[in-house]
mmCIF file of C-alpha atoms in Angstrom:
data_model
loop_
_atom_site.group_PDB
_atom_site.id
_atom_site.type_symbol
_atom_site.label_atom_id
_atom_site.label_comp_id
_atom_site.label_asym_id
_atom_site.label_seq_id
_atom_site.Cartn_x
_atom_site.Cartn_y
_atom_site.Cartn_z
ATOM 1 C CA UNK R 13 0.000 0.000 0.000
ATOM 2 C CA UNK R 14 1.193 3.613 -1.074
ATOM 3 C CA UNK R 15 1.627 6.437 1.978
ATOM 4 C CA UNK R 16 -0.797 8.263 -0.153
ATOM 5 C CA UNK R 17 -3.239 5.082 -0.033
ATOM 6 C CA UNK R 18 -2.439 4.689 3.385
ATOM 7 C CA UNK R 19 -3.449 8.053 4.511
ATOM 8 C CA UNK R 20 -6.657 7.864 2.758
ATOM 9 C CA UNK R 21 -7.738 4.472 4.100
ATOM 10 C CA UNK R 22 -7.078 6.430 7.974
ATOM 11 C CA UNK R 23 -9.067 9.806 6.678
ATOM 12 C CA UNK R 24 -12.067 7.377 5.771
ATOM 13 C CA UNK R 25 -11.232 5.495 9.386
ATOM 14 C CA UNK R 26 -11.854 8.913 11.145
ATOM 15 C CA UNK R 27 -14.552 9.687 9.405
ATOM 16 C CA UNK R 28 -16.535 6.602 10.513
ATOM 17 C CA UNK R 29 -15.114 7.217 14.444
ATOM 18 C CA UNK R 30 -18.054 10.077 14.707
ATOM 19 C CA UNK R 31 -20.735 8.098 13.579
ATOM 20 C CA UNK R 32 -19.543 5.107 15.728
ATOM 21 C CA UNK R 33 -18.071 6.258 18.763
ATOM 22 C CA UNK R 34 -21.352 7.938 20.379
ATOM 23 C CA UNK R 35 -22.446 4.366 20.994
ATOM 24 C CA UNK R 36 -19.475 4.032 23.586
ATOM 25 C CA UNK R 37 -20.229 5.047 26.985
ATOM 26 C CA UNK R 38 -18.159 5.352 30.607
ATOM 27 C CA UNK R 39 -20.983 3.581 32.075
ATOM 28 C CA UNK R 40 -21.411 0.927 29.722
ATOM 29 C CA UNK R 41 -20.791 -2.130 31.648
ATOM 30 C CA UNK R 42 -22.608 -0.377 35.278
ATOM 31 C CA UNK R 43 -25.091 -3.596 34.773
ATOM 32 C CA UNK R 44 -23.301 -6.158 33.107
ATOM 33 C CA UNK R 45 -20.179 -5.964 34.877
ATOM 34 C CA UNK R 46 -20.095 -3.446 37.394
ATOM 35 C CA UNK R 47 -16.442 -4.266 38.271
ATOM 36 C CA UNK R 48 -14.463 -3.874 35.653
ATOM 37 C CA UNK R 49 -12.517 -1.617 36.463
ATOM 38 C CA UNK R 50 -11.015 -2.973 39.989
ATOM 39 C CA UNK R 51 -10.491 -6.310 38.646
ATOM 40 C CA UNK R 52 -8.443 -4.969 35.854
ATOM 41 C CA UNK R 53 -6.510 -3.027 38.575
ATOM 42 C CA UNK R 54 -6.036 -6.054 40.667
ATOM 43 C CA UNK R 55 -4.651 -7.980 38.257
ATOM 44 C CA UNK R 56 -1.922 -5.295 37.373
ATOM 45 C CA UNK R 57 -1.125 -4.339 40.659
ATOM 46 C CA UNK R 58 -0.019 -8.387 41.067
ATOM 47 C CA UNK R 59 1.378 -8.349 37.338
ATOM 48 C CA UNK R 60 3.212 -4.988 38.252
ATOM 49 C CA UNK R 61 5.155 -7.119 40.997
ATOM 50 C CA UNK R 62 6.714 -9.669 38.275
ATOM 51 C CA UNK R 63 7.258 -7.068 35.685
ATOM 52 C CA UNK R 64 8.392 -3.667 36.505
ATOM 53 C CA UNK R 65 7.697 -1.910 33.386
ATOM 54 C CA UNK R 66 4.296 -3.577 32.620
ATOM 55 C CA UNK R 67 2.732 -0.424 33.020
ATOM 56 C CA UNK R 68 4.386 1.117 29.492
ATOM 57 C CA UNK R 69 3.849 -2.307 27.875
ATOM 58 C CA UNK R 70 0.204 -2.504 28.175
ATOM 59 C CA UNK R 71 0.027 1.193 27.086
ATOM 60 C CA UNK R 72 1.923 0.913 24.189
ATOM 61 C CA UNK R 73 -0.178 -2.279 23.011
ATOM 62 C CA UNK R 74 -3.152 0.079 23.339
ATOM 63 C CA UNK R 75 -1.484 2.586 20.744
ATOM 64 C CA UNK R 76 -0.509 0.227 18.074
ATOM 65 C CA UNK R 77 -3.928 -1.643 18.514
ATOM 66 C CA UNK R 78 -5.866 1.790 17.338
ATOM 67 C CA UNK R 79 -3.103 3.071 14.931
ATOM 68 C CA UNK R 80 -4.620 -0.264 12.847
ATOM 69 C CA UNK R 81 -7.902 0.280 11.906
ATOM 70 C CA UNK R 82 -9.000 1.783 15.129
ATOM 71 C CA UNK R 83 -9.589 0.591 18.381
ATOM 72 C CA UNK R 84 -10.819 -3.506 17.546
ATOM 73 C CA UNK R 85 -8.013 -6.057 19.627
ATOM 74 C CA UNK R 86 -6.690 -7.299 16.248
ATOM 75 C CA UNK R 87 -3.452 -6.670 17.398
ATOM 76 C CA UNK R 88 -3.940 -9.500 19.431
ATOM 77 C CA UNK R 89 -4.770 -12.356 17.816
ATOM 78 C CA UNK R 90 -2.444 -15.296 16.843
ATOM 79 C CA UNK R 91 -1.993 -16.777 13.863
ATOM 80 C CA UNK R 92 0.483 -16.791 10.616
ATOM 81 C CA UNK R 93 -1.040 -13.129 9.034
ATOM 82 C CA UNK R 94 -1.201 -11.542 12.686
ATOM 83 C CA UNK R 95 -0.223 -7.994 13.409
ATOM 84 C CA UNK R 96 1.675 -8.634 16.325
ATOM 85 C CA UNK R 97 4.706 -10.572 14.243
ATOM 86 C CA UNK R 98 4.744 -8.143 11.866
ATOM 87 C CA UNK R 99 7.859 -6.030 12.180
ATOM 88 C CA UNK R 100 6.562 -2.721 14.394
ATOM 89 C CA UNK R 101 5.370 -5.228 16.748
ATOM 90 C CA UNK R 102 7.748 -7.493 17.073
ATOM 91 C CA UNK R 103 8.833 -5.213 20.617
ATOM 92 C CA UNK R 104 5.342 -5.249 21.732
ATOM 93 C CA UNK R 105 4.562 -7.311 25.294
ATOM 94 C CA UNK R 106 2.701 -7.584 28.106
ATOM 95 C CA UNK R 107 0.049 -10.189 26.287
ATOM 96 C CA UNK R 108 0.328 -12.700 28.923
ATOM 97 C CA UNK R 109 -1.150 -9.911 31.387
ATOM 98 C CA UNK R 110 -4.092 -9.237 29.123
ATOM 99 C CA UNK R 111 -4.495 -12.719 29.149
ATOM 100 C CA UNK R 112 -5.076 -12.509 32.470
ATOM 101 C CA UNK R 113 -7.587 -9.860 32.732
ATOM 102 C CA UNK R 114 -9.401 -11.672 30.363
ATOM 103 C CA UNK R 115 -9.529 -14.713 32.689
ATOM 104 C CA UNK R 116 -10.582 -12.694 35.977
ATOM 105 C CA UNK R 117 -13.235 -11.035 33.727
ATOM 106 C CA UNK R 118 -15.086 -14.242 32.426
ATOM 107 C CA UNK R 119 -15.280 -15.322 35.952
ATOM 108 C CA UNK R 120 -16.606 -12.186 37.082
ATOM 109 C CA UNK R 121 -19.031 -11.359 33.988
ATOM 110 C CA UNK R 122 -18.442 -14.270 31.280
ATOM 111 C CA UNK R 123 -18.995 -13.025 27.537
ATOM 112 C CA UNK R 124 -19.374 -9.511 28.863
ATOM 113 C CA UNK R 125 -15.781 -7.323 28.754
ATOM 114 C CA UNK R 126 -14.428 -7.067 25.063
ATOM 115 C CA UNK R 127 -10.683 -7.459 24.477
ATOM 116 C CA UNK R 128 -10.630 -4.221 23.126
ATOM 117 C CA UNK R 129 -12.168 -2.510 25.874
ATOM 118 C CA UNK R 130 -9.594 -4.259 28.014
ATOM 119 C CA UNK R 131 -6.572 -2.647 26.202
ATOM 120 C CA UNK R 132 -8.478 0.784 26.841
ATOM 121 C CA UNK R 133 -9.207 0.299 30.694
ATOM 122 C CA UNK R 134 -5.351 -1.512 31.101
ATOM 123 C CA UNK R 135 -4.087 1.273 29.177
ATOM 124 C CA UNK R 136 -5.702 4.220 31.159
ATOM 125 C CA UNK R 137 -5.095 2.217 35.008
ATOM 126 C CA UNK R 138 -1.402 1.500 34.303
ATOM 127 C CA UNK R 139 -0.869 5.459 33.703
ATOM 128 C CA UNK R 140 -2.795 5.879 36.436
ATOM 129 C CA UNK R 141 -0.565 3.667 38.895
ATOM 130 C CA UNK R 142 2.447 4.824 37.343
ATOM 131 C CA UNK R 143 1.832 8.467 38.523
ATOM 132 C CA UNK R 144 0.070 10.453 35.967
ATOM 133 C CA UNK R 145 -3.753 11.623 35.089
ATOM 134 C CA UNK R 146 -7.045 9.156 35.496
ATOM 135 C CA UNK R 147 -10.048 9.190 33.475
ATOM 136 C CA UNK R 148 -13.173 7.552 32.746
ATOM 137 C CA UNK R 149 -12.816 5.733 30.041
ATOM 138 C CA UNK R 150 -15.115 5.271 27.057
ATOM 139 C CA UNK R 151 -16.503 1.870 26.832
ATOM 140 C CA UNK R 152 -18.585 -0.488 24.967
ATOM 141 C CA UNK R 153 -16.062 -1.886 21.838
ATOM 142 C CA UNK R 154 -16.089 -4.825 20.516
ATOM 143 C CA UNK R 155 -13.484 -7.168 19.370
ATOM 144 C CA UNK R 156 -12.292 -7.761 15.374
ATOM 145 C CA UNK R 157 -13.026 -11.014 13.887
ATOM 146 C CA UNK R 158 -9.879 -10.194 11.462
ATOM 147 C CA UNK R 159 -6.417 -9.181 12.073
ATOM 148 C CA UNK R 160 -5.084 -6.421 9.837
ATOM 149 C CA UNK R 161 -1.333 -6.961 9.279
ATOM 150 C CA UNK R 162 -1.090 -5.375 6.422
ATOM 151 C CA UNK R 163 -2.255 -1.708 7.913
ATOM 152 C CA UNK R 164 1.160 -2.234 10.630
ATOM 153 C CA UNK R 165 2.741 0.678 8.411
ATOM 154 C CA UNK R 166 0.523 3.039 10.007
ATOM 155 C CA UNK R 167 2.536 2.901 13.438
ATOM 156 C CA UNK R 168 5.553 5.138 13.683
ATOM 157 C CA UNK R 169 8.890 3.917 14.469
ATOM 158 C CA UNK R 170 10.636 6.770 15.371
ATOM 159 C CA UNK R 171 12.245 7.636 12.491
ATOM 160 C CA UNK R 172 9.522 9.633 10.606
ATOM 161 C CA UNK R 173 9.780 13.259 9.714
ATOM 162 C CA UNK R 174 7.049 15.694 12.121
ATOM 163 C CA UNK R 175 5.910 16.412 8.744
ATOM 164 C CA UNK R 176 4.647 13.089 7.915
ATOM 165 C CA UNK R 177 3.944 11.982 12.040
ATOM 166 C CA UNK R 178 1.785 15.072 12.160
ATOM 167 C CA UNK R 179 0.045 13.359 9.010
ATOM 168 C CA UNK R 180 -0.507 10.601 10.128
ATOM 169 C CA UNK R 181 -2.319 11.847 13.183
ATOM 170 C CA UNK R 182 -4.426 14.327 11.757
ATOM 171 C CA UNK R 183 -5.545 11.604 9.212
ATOM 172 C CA UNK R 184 -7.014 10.156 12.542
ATOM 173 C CA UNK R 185 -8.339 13.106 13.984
ATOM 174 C CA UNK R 186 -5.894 13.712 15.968
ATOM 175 C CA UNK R 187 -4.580 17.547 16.393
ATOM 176 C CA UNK R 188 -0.701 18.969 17.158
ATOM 177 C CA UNK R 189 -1.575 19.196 20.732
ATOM 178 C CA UNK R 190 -2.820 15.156 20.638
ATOM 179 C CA UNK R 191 0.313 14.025 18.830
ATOM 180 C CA UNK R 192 2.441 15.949 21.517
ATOM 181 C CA UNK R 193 0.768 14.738 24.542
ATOM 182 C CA UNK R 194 0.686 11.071 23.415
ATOM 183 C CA UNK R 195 4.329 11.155 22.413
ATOM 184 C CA UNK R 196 4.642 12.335 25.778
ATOM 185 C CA UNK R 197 3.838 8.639 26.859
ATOM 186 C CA UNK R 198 7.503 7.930 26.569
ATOM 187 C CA UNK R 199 7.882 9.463 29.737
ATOM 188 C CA UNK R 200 8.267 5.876 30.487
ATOM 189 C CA UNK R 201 8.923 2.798 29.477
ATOM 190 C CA UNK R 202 12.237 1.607 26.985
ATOM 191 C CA UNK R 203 13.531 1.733 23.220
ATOM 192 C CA UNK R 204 15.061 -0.924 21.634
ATOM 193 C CA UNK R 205 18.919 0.019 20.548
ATOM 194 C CA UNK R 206 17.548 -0.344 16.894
ATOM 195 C CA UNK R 207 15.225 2.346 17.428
ATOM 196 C CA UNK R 208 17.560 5.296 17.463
ATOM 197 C CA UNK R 209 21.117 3.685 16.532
ATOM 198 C CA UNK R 210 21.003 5.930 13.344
ATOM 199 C CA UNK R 211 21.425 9.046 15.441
ATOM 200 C CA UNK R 212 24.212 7.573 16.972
ATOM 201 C CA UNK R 213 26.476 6.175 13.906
ATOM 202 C CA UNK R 214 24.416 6.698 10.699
ATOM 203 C CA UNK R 215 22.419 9.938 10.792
ATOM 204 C CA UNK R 216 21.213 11.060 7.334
ATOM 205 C CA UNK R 217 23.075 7.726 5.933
ATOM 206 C CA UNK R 218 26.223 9.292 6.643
ATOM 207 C CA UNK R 219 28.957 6.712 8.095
ATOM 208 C CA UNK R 220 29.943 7.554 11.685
ATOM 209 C CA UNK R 221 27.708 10.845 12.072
ATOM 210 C CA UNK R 222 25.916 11.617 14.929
ATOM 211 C CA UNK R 223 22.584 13.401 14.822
ATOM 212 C CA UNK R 224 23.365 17.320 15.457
ATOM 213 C CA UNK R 225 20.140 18.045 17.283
ATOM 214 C CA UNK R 226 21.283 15.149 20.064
ATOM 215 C CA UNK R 227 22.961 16.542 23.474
ATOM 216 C CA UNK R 228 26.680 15.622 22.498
ATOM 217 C CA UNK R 229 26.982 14.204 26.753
ATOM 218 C CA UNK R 230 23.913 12.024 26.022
ATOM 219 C CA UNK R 231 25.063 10.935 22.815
ATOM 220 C CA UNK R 232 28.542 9.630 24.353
ATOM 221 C CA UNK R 233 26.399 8.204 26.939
ATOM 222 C CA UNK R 234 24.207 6.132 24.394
ATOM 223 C CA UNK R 235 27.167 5.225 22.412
ATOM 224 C CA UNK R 236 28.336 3.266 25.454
ATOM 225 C CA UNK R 237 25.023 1.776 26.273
ATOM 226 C CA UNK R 238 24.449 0.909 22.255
ATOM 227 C CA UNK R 239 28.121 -0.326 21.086
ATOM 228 C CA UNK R 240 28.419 -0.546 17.063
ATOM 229 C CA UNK R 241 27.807 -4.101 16.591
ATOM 230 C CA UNK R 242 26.163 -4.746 19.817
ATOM 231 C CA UNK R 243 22.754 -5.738 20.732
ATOM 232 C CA UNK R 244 20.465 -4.107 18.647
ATOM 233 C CA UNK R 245 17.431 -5.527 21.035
ATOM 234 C CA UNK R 246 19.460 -4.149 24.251
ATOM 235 C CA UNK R 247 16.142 -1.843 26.305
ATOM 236 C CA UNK R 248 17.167 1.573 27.140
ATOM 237 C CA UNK R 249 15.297 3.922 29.051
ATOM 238 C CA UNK R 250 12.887 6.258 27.119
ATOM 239 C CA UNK R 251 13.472 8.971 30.246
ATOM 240 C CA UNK R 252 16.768 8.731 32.063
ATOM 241 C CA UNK R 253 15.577 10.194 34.705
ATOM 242 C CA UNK R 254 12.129 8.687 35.951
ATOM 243 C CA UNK R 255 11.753 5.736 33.216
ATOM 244 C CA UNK R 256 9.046 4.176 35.575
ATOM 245 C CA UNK R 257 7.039 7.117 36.414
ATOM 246 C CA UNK R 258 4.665 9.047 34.267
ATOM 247 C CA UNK R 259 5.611 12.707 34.594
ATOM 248 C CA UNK R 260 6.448 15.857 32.468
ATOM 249 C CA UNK R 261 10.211 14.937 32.384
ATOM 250 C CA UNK R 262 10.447 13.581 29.448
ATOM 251 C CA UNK R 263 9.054 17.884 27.912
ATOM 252 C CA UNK R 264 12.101 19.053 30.256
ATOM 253 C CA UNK R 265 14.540 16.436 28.132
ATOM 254 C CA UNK R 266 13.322 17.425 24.760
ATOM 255 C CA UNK R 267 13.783 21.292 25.813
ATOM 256 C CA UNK R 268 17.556 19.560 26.877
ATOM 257 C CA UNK R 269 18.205 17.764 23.192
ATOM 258 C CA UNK R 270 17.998 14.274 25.241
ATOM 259 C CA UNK R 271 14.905 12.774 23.702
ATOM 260 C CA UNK R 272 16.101 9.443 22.850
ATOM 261 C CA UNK R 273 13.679 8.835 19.746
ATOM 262 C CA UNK R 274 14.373 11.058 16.312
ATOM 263 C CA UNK R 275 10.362 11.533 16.410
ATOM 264 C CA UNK R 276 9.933 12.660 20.009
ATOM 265 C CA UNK R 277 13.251 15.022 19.773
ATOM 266 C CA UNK R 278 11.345 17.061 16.616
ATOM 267 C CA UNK R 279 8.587 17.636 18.189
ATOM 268 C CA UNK R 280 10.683 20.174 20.400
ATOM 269 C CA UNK R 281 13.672 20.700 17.672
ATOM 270 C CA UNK R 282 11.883 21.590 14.344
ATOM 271 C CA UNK R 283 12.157 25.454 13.821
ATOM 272 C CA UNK R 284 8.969 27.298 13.620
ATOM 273 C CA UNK R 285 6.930 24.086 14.342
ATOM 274 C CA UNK R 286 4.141 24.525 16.729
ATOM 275 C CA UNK R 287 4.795 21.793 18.594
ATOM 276 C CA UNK R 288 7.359 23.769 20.151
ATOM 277 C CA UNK R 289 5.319 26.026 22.032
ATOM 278 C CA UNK R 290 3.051 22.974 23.490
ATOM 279 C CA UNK R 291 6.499 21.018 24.794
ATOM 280 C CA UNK R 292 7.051 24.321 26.421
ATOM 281 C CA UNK R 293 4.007 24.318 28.019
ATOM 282 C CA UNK R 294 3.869 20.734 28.948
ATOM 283 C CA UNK R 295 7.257 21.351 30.362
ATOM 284 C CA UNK R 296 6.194 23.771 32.912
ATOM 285 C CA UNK R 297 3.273 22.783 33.466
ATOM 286 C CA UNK R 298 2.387 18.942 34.498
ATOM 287 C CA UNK R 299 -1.054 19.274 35.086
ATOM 288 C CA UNK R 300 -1.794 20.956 31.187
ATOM 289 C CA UNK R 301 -0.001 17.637 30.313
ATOM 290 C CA UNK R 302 -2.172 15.065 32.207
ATOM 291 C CA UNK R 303 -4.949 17.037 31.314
ATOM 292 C CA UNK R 304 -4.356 16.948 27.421
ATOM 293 C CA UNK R 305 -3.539 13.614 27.681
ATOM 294 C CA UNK R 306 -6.357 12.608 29.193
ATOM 295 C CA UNK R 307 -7.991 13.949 26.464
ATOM 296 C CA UNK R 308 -6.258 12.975 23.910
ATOM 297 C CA UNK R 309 -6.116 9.272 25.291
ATOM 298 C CA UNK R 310 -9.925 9.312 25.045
ATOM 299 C CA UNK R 311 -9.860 10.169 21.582
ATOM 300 C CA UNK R 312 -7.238 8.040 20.124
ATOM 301 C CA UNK R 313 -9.597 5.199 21.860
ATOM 302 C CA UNK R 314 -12.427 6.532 19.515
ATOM 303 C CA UNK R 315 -11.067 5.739 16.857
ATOM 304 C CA UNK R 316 -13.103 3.835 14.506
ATOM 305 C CA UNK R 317 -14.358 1.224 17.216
ATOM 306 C CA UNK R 318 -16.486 -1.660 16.542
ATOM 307 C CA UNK R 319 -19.548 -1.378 18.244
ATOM 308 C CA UNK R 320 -23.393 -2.751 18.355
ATOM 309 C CA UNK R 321 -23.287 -5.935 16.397
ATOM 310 C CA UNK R 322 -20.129 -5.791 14.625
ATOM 311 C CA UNK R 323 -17.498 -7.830 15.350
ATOM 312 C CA UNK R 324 -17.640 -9.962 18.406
ATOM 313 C CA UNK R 325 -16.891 -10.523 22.466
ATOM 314 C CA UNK R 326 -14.085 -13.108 22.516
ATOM 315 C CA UNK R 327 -14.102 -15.497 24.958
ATOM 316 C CA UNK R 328 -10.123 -15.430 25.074
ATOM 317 C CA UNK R 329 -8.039 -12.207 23.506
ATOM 318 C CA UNK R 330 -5.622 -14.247 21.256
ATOM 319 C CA UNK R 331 -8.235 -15.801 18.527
ATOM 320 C CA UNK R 332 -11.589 -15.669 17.426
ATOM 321 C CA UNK R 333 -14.639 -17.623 19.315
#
């Protein structure tokens, strides 16, 4: 698929989230599974003490569930032509926890809770127990029939221009002060070396330069951390400063030239972007932050859900019933 045929396929995506996303509610399962929100929070509170960064995992499975053809749990079924072995997911974990949610939830309410709507509420608790904003969030999805490996090209890798990220966003209704405060969920969590080892050796496909924009201390730093040669897979921390707590730090380090990704670094380094002025503000202001991404956490999780009698309630996340 072309970017240009890409970008169209999300523009007609957003344009269905309107007509669909009115049927979600906060107060969807207040009946059916009243709840569902404290067993969800139970069961990563336990999974938190066997996995320190599960918190960032289960967010990040959230994202690159919605950046492929909204908001459905394709991401994560099995099977040979499943998203989640397709190359921008190949990092992607923290399955085995929604697994588990799943499990405590057809106990509690069997054939009720959707997959999907489990990646929302897992999403929006573990930034809430990590430190930052709470919400209520919008519920009542239901769960693809269909995986959709072939839309994987939709989720950024960190290498993308702000040009084409901002795109990519706004294709899915998504606004400059969205794409800043969800990029500002790499306040925690890790990278993968291969994720930014071009600023560090081959920036611009020139041999042995070093991306300009990067803070020369932090470079030398990373250089250690990510040897030429080395582990490419070797998990480095997305904030050096508070990796497991959601915070603004990660606006101060992009005001400091130490964001570690090429994508999070421009939204702070492109000249006359105005992205600048909402890292700024994020930066001194925590609060605006949560707040916006909140917000913008609720919308990304509108996008083009299934809902009514499309698609289905699987009895276990990882295939269809």
């Amino acid at each position: 698929m072309s970017s240009f045929q890409m970008i169209t396929t999300l523009f007609l995506l957003a344009m269905m989230v309107g007509a669909s996303n009115s049927q979600l509610s906060t107060t969807y399962y207040a009946k059916t599974c009243p709840n569902v929100s404290s067993i969800v929070r139970s069961v990563l509170q336990q999974a938190q003490q066997n996995d320190i960064w599960i918190f960032p995992k289960l967010v990040r499975l959230h994202f690159h569930d919605c950046f492929v053809h909204g908001c459905d749990a394709s991401l994560l079924l099995n099977g040979t032509d499943s998203e989640k072995t397709a190359t921008p997911n190949l990092s992607t974990d923290g399955y085995a926890v929604i697994d588990d949610i799943k499990t405590s939830l057809e106990k509690a309410c069997p054939r009720v809770v959707s997959c999907a709507d489990i990646l929302a509420l897992a999403a929006q608790i573990s930034v809430s127990l990590g430190g930052g904003p709470t919400w209520k969030v919008p519920l009542g999805r239901r769960d693809s029939r269909t995986a959709h490996r072939e839309g994987t090209g939709t989720i950024p890798t960190g290498h993308e221009s702000l040009a084409n990220i901002a795109t990519l966003f706004k294709s899915m209704g998504l606004d400059s002060t969205d794409l800043v405060a969800l990029s500002g969920v790499h306040t925690f969590g890790r990278a993968r070396c291969a994720a930014f080892m071009d600023r560090l050796y081959n920036f611009n496909n020139v041999s042995g330069k070093i991306d300009p924009i990067l803070n020369g201390t932090y470079a030398k730093t990373l250089r250690q951390l990510c040897p030429k040669g080395g582990d490419v897979t070797s998990l480095i921390d997305l904030d050096e400063q508070t990796s497991l707590t959601f915070d603004n730090k990660y606006f101060l380090n992009l005001q400091n030239r130490r964001g570690l990704l090429q994508t999070d670094q421009e939204l702070f380094s492109t000249k006359g972007a105005e992205t600048v002025a909402i890292v700024n503000r994020f930066a001194s202001n925590q609060s605006q932050f949560f707040n916006s991404f909140a917000k913008a956490m609720i919308k990304m999780g509108n996008i083009n859900p299934l809902t009514g009698t499309n698609g289905e309630i699987r009895l276990g996340c990882r295939k269809i019933n």
